[in-house]
mmCIF file of C-alpha atoms in Angstrom:
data_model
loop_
_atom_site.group_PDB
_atom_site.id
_atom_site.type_symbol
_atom_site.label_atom_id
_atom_site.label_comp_id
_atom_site.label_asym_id
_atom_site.label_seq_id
_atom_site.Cartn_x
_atom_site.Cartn_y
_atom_site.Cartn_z
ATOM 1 C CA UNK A 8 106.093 75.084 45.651
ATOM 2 C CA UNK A 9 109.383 76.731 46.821
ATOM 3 C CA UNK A 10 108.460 79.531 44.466
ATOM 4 C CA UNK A 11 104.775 79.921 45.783
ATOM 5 C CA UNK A 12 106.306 80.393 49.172
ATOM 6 C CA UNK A 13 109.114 82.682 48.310
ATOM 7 C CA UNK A 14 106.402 84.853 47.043
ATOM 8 C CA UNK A 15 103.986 84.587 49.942
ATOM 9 C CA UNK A 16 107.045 85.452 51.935
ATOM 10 C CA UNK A 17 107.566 88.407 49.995
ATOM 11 C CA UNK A 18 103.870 90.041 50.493
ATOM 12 C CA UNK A 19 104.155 89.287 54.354
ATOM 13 C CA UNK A 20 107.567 91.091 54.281
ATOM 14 C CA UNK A 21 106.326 93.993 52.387
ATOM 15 C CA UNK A 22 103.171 94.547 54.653
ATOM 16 C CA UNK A 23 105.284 93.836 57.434
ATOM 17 C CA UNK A 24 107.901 96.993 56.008
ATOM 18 C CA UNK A 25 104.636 98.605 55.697
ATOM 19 C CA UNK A 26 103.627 98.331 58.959
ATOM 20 C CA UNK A 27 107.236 98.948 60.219
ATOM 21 C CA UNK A 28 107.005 102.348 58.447
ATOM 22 C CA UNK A 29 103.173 103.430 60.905
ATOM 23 C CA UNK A 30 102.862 103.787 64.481
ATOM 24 C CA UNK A 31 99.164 103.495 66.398
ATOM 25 C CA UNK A 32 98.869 106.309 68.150
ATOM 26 C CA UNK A 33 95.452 107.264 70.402
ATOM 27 C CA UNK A 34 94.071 110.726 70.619
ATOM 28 C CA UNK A 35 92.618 111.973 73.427
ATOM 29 C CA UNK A 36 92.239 114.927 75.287
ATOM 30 C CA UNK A 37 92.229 116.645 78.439
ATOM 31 C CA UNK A 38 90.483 119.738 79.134
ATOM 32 C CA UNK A 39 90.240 120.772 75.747
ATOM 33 C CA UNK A 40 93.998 119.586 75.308
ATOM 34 C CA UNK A 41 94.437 117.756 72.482
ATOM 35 C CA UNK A 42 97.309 114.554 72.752
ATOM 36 C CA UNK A 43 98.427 111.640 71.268
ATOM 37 C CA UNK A 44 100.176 108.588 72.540
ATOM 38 C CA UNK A 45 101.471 105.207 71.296
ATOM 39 C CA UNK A 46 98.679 102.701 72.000
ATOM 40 C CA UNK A 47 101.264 100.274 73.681
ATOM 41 C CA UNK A 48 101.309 102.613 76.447
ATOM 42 C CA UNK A 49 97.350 102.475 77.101
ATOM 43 C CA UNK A 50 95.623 99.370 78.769
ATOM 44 C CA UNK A 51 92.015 100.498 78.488
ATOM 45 C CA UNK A 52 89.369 103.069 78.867
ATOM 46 C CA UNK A 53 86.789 103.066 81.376
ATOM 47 C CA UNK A 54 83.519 105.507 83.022
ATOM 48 C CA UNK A 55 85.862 107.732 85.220
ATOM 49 C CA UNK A 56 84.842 106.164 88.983
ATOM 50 C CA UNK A 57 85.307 109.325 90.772
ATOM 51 C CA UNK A 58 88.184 109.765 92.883
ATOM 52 C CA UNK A 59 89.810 109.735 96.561
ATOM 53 C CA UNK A 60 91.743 112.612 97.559
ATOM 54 C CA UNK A 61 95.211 111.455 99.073
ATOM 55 C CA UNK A 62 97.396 114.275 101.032
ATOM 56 C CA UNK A 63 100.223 114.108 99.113
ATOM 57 C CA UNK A 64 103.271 115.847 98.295
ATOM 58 C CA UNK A 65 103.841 114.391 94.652
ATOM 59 C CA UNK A 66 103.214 116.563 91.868
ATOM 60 C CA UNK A 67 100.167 115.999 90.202
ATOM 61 C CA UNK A 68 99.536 112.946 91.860
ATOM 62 C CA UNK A 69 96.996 113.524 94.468
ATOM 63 C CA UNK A 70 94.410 110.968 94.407
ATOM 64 C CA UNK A 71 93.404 107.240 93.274
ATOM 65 C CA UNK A 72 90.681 105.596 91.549
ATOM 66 C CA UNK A 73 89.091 101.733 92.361
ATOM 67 C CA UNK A 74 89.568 99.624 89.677
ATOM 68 C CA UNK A 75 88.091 95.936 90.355
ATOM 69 C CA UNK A 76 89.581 95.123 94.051
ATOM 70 C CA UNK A 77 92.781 97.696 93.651
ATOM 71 C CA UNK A 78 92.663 101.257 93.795
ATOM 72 C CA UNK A 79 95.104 102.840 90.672
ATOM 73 C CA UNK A 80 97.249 106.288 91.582
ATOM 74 C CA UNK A 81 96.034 109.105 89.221
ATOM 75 C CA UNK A 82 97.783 111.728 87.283
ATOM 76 C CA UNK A 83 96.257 114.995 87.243
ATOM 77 C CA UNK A 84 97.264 115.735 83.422
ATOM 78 C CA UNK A 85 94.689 118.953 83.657
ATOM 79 C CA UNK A 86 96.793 120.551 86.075
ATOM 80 C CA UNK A 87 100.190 119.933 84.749
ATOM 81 C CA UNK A 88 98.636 121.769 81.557
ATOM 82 C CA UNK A 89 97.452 124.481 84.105
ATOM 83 C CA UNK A 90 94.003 123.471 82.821
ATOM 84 C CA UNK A 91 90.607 122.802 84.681
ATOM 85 C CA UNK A 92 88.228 119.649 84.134
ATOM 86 C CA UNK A 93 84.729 120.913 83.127
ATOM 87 C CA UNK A 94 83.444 117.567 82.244
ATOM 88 C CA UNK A 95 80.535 115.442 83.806
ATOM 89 C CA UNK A 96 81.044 112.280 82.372
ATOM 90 C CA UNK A 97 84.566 112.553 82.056
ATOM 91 C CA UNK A 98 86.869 109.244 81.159
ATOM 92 C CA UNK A 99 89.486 106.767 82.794
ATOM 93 C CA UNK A 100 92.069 106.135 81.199
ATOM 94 C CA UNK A 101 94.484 103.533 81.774
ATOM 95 C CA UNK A 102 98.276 103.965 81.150
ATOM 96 C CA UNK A 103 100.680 101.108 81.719
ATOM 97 C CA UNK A 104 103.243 103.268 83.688
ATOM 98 C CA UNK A 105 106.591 101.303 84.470
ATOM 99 C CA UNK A 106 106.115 102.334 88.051
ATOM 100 C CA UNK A 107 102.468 100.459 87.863
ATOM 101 C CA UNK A 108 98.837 101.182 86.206
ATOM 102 C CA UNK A 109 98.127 104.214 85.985
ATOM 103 C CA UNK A 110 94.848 106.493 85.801
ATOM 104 C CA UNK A 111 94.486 109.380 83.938
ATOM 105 C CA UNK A 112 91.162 111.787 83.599
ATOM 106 C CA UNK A 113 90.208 112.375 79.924
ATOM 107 C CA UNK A 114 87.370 114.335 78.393
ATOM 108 C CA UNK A 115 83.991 112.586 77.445
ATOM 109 C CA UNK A 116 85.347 112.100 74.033
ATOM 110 C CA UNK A 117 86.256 108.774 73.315
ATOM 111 C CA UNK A 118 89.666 107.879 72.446
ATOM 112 C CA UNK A 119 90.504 107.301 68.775
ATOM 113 C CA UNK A 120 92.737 105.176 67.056
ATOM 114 C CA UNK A 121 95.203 106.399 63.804
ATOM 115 C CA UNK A 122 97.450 104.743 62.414
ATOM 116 C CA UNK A 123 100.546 107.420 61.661
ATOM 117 C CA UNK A 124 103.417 107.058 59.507
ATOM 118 C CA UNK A 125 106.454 107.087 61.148
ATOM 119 C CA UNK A 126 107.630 109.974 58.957
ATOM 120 C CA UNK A 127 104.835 112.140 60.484
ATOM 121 C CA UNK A 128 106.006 111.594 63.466
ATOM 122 C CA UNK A 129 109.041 114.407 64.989
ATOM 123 C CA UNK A 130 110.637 113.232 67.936
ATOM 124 C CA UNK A 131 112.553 115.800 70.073
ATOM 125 C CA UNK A 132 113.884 116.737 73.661
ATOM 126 C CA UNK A 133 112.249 119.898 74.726
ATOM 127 C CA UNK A 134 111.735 121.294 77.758
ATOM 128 C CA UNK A 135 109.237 118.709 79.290
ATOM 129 C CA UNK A 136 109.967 115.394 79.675
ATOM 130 C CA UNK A 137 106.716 114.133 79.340
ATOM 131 C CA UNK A 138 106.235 115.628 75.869
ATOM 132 C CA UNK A 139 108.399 113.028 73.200
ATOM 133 C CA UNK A 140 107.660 115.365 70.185
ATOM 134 C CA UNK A 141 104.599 115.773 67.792
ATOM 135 C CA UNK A 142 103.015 114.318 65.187
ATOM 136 C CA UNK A 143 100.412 114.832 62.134
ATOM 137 C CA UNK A 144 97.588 112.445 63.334
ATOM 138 C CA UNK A 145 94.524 113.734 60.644
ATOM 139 C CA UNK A 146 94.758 117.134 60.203
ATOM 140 C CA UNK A 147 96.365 117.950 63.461
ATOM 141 C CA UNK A 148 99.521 118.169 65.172
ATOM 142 C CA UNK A 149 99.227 116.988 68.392
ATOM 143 C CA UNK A 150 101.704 116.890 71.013
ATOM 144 C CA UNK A 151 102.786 112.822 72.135
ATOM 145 C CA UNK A 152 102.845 112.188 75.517
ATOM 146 C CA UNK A 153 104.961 109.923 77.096
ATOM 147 C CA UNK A 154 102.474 108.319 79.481
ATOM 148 C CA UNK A 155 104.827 105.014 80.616
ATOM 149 C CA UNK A 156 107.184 107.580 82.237
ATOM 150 C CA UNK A 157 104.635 110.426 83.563
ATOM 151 C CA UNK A 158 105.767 112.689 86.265
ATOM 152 C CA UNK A 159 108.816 110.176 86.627
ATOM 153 C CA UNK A 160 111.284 113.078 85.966
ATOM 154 C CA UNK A 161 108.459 116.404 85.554
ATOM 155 C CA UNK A 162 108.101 118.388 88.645
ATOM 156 C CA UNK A 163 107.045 121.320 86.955
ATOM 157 C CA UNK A 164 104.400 122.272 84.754
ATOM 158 C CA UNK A 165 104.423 122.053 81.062
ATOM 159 C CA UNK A 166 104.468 125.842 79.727
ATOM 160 C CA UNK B 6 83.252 100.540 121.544
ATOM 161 C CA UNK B 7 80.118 98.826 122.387
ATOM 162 C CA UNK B 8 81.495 96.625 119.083
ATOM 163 C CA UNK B 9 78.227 98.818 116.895
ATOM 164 C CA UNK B 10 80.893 99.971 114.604
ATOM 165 C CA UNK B 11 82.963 96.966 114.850
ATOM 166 C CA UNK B 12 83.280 95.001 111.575
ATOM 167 C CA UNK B 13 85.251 91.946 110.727
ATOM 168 C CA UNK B 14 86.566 92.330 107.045
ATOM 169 C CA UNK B 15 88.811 89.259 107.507
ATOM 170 C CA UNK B 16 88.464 85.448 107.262
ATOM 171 C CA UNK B 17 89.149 83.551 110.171
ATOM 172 C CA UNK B 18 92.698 82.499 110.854
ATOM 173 C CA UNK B 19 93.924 84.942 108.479
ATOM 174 C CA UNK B 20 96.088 87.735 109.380
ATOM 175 C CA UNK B 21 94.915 91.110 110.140
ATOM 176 C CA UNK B 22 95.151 94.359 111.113
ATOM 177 C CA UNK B 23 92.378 96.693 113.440
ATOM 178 C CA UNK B 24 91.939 99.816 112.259
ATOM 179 C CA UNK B 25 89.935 102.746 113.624
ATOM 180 C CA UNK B 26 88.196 104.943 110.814
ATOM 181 C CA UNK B 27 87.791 108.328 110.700
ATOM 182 C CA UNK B 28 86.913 110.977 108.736
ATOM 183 C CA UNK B 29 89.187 113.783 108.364
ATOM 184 C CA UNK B 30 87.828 116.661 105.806
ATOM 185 C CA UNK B 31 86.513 114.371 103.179
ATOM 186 C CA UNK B 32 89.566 111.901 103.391
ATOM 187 C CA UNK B 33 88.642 108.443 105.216
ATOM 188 C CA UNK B 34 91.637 107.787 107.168
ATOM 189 C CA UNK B 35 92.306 103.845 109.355
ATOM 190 C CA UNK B 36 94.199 104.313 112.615
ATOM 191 C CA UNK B 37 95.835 101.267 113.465
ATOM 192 C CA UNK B 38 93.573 100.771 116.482
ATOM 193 C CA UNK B 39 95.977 99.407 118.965
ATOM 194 C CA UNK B 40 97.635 102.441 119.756
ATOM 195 C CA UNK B 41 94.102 104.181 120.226
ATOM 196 C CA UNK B 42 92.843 104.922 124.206
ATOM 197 C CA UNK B 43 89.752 107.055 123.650
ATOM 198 C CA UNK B 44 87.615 108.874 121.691
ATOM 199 C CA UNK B 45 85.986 111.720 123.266
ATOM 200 C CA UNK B 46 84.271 114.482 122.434
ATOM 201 C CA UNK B 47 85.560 118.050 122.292
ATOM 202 C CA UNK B 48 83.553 119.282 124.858
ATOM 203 C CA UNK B 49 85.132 116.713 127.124
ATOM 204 C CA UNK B 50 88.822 117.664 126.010
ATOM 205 C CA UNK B 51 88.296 121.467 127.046
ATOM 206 C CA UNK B 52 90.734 123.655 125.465
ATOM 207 C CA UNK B 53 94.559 124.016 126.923
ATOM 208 C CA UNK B 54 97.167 122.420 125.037
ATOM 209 C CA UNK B 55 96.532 119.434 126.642
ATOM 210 C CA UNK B 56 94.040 116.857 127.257
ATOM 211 C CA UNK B 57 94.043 114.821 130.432
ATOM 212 C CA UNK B 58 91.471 111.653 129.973
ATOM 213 C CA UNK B 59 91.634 108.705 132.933
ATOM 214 C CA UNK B 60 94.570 110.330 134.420
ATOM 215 C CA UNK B 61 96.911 110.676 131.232
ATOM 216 C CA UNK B 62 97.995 113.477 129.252
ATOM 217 C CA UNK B 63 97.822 113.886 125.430
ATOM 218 C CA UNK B 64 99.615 116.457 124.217
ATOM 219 C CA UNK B 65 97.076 118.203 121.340
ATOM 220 C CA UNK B 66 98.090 118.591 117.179
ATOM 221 C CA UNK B 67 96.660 119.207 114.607
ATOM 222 C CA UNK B 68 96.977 116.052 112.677
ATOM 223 C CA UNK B 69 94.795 117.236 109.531
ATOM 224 C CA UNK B 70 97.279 120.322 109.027
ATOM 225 C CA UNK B 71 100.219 117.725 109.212
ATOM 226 C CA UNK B 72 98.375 115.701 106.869
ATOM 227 C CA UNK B 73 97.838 118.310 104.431
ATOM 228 C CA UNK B 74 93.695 118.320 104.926
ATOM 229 C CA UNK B 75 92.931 121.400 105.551
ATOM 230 C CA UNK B 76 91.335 123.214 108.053
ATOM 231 C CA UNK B 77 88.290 121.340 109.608
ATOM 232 C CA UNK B 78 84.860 122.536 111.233
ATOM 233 C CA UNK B 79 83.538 121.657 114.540
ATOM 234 C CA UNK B 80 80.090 119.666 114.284
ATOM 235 C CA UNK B 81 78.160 117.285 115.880
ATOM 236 C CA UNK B 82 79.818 114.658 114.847
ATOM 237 C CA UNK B 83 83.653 116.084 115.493
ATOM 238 C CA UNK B 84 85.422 113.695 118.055
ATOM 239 C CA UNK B 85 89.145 114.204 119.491
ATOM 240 C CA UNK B 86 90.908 110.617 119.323
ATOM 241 C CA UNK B 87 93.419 109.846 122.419
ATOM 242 C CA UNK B 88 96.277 108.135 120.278
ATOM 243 C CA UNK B 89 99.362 106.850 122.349
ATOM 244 C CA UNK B 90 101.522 104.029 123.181
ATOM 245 C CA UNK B 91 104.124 103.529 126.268
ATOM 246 C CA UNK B 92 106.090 106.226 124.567
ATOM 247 C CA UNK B 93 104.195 108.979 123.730
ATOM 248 C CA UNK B 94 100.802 110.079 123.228
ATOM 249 C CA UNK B 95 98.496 112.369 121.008
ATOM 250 C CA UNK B 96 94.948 113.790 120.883
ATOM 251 C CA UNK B 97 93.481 115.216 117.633
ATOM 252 C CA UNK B 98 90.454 116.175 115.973
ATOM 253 C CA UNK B 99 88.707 114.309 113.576
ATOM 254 C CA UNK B 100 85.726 115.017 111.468
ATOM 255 C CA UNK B 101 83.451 111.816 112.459
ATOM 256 C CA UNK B 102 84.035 108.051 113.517
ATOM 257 C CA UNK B 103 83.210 105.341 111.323
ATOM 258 C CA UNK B 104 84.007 102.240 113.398
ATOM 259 C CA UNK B 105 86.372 99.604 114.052
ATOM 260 C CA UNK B 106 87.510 97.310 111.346
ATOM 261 C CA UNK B 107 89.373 94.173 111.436
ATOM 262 C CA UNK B 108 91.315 94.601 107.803
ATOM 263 C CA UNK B 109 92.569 91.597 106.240
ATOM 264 C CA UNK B 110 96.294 92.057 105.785
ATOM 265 C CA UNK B 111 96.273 90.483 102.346
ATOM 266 C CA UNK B 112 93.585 93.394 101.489
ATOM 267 C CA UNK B 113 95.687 96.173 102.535
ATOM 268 C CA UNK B 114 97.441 97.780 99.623
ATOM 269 C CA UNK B 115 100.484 99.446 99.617
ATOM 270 C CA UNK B 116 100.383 103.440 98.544
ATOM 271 C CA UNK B 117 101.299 103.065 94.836
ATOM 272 C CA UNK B 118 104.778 103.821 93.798
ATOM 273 C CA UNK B 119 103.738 106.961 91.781
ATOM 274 C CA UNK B 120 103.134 108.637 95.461
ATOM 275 C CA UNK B 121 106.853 109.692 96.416
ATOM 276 C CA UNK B 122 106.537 112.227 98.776
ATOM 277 C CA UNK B 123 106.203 112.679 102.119
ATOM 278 C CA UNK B 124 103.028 110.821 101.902
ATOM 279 C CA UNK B 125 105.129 107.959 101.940
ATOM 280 C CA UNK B 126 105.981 108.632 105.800
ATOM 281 C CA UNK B 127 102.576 109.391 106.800
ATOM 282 C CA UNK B 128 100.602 106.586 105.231
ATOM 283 C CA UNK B 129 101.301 102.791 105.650
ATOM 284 C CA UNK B 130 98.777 101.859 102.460
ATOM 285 C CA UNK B 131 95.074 101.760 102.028
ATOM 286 C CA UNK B 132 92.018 99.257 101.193
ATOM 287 C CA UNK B 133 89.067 99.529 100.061
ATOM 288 C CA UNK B 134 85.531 98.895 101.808
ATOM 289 C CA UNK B 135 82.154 98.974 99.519
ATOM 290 C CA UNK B 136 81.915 102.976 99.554
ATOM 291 C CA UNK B 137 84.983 104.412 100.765
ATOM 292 C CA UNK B 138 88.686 103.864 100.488
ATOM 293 C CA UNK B 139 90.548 104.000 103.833
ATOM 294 C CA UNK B 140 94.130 105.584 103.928
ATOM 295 C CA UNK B 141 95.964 104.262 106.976
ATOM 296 C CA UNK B 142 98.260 106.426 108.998
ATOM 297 C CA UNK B 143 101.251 105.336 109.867
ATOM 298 C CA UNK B 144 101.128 105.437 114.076
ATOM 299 C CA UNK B 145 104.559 106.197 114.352
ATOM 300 C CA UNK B 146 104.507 109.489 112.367
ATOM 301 C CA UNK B 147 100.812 110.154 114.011
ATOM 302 C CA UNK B 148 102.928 109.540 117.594
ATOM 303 C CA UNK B 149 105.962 111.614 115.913
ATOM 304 C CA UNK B 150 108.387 108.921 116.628
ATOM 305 C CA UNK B 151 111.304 107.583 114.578
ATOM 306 C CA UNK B 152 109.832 106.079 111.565
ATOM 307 C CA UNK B 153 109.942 101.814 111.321
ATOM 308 C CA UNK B 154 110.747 99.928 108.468
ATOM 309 C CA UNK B 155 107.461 97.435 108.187
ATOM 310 C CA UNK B 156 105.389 99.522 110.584
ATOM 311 C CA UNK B 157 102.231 97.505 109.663
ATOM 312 C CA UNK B 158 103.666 94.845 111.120
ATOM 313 C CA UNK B 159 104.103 95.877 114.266
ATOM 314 C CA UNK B 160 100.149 95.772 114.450
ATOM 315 C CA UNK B 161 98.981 92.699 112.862
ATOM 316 C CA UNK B 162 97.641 89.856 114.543
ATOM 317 C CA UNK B 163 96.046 86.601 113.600
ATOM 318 C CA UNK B 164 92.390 86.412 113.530
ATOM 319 C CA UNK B 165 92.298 82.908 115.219
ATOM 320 C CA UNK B 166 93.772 84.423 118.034
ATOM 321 C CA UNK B 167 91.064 86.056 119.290
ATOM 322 C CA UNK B 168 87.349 84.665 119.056
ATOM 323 C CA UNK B 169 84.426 86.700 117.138
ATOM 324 C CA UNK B 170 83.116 89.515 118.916
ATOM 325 C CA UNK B 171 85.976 89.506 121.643
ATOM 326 C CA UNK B 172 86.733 92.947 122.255
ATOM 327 C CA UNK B 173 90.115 94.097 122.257
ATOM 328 C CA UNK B 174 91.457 94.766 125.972
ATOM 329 C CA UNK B 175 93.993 97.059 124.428
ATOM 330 C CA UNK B 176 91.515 99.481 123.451
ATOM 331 C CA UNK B 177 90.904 101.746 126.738
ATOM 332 C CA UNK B 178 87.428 103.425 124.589
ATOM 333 C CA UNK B 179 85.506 105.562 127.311
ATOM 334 C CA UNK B 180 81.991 104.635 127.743
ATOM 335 C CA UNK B 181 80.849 107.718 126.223
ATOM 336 C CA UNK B 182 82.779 106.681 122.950
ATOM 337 C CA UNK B 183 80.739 103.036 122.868
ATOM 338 C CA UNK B 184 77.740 105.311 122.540
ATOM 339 C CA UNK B 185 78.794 107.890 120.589
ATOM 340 C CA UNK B 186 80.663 105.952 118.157
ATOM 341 C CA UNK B 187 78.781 106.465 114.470
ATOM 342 C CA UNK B 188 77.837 102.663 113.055
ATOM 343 C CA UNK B 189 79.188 102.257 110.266
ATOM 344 C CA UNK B 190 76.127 101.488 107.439
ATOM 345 C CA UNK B 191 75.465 98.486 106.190
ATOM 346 C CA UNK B 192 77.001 99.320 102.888
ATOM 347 C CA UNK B 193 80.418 99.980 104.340
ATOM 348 C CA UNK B 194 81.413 96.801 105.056
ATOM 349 C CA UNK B 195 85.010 95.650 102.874
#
């Protein structure tokens, strides 16, 4: 019996190293650019609902979106990659930012889940604070976003 | 205002907060409507730097440049909104008048914490009605007065307090305004 268990332990902890050793990453994109980011940081995806303009000074956050009874602040990813939205259907999504949900306008293309291994996976400070490093999600490398701290420290956009 | 574009978004005995809405460029924008003494038209403002309504004075600016809006065209449905209290008044333009609405306090929602510019000064928060969401102005920076911590306070008041349909005495709206005012559609109700 104590054996049996030992050994069931020892599968769990193995897939568990396993696990340890990917991260879930989503890949999106935003006017053609390509991105990933962890999946922890995303609370959903949703029809973008169109947006109010708010005169603001903040960059790249100039507008909000309804979601249920609240309206959610949106970041205008596009133009911090000096990029224009050419979509009609375009999509919402939904960061958890630690300053509050977040919206963010994607391209038509759904979202789509890999799971990477850590090793793929090259963290490092550049020049933008929003960008954590890249990684090797299929046969791309694709910059990772930081979306729970977005625009908390950028003021300028990414070259 | 004749009470056609007067709406009651709250529930009785609840706390709440009038609001004029207007539409500047394509931004809806609430004016906490206590502070508000006319809506006129511009052809009844004349041009001067000035603009003397029921013997006061309201010195003219241009409140959609100061929001950031953008330059604005003259139609039909342009009014110029006498804004003032015992301190100081204002008349601007706006692009069209929506109505009065009596907003729920609990339904007002602060500007988001992502928003940390100079928006912050100029809008108290915002709420939402069926097709539109409202931005409120914050009076004091409309009236260019030293900003107030809580400034939405300083115009809520509690539903039961006054009885449905009682128009506020506060509100000096000209005659003109009552008929000019544009009803706000059926669907705009929050």
């Amino acid at each position: 019996m104590l054996r049996a268990q030992l050994r069931r332990q020892a599968q769990v902890g193995t897939k568990g190293t396993a696990e340890a050793r990917m991260q879930g990453l989503v890949v999106f994109s935003v006017a053609g650019q390509r991105l990933a980011a962890r999946t922890d940081e995303i609370g959903g995806v949703m029809p973008w609902p169109g947006a109010t303009v708010v005169p603001s000074d903040t960059p790249f956050v100039a507008s909000l979106v309804r979601q249920e009874k609240h309206c959610l602040p949106v970041f205008d990813l596009a133009a911090k990659f000096s990029r224009t939205m050419h979509e009609n259907e375009p999509l919402c999504l939904i960061v958890k930012h630690v300053d509050g949900p977040l919206a963010i306008c994607i391209d038509s293309q759904v979202p789509s889940l890999h799971m990477v291994a850590r090793s793929a996976m090259h963290y490092r400070v550049g020049n933008d604070p929003d960008i954590a490093g890249t990684c090797v999600a299929g046969d791309e490398e694709l910059p990772i976003i930081n979306l729970t701290t977005l625009g908390v420290s950028s003021i300028r956009p990414a070259r | 205002m004749g009470l056609r574009g007067h709406k009651t978004a709250a529930a009785s005995g609840g706390q709440t907060v009038r609001c004029l809405v207007a539409l500047i460029g394509p931004t809806h924008v609430a004016f906490p409507a206590h502070w508000v003494r006319g809506i006129i038209t511009p052809a009844e403002a004349g041009s001067g730097g000035r603009v003397t309504w029921a013997n006061s004075s309201y010195e003219r600016t241009d409140l959609a440049g100061r929001l950031t809006i953008g330059a604005q065209m003259v139609t039909a449905e342009t009014r110029i909104i006498l804004y003032g209290n015992e301190l100081r008044s204002r008349s601007f333009m706006v692009n069209g008048v929506l109505g009065l609405i009596d907003v729920e306090r609990a339904q007002i929602q602060p500007l988001p914490s992502q928003f940390r510019g100079g928006e912050r000064d100029r809008l108290l928060g915002l709420f939402s009605g069926t097709a539109y969401v409202a931005l409120i102005a914050n009076p004091f920076w409309v009236l260019e007065l030293p900003p107030r911590k809580n400034a939405l306070d300083a115009f809520v008041f509690q539903a039961s307090e006054r009885r449905a349909g009682e128009f506020d005495s506060r509100l000096r709206l000209s005659s003109a305004t009552h008929e000019d005012a544009v009803p706000t559609p059926a669907g705009h109700e929050t």
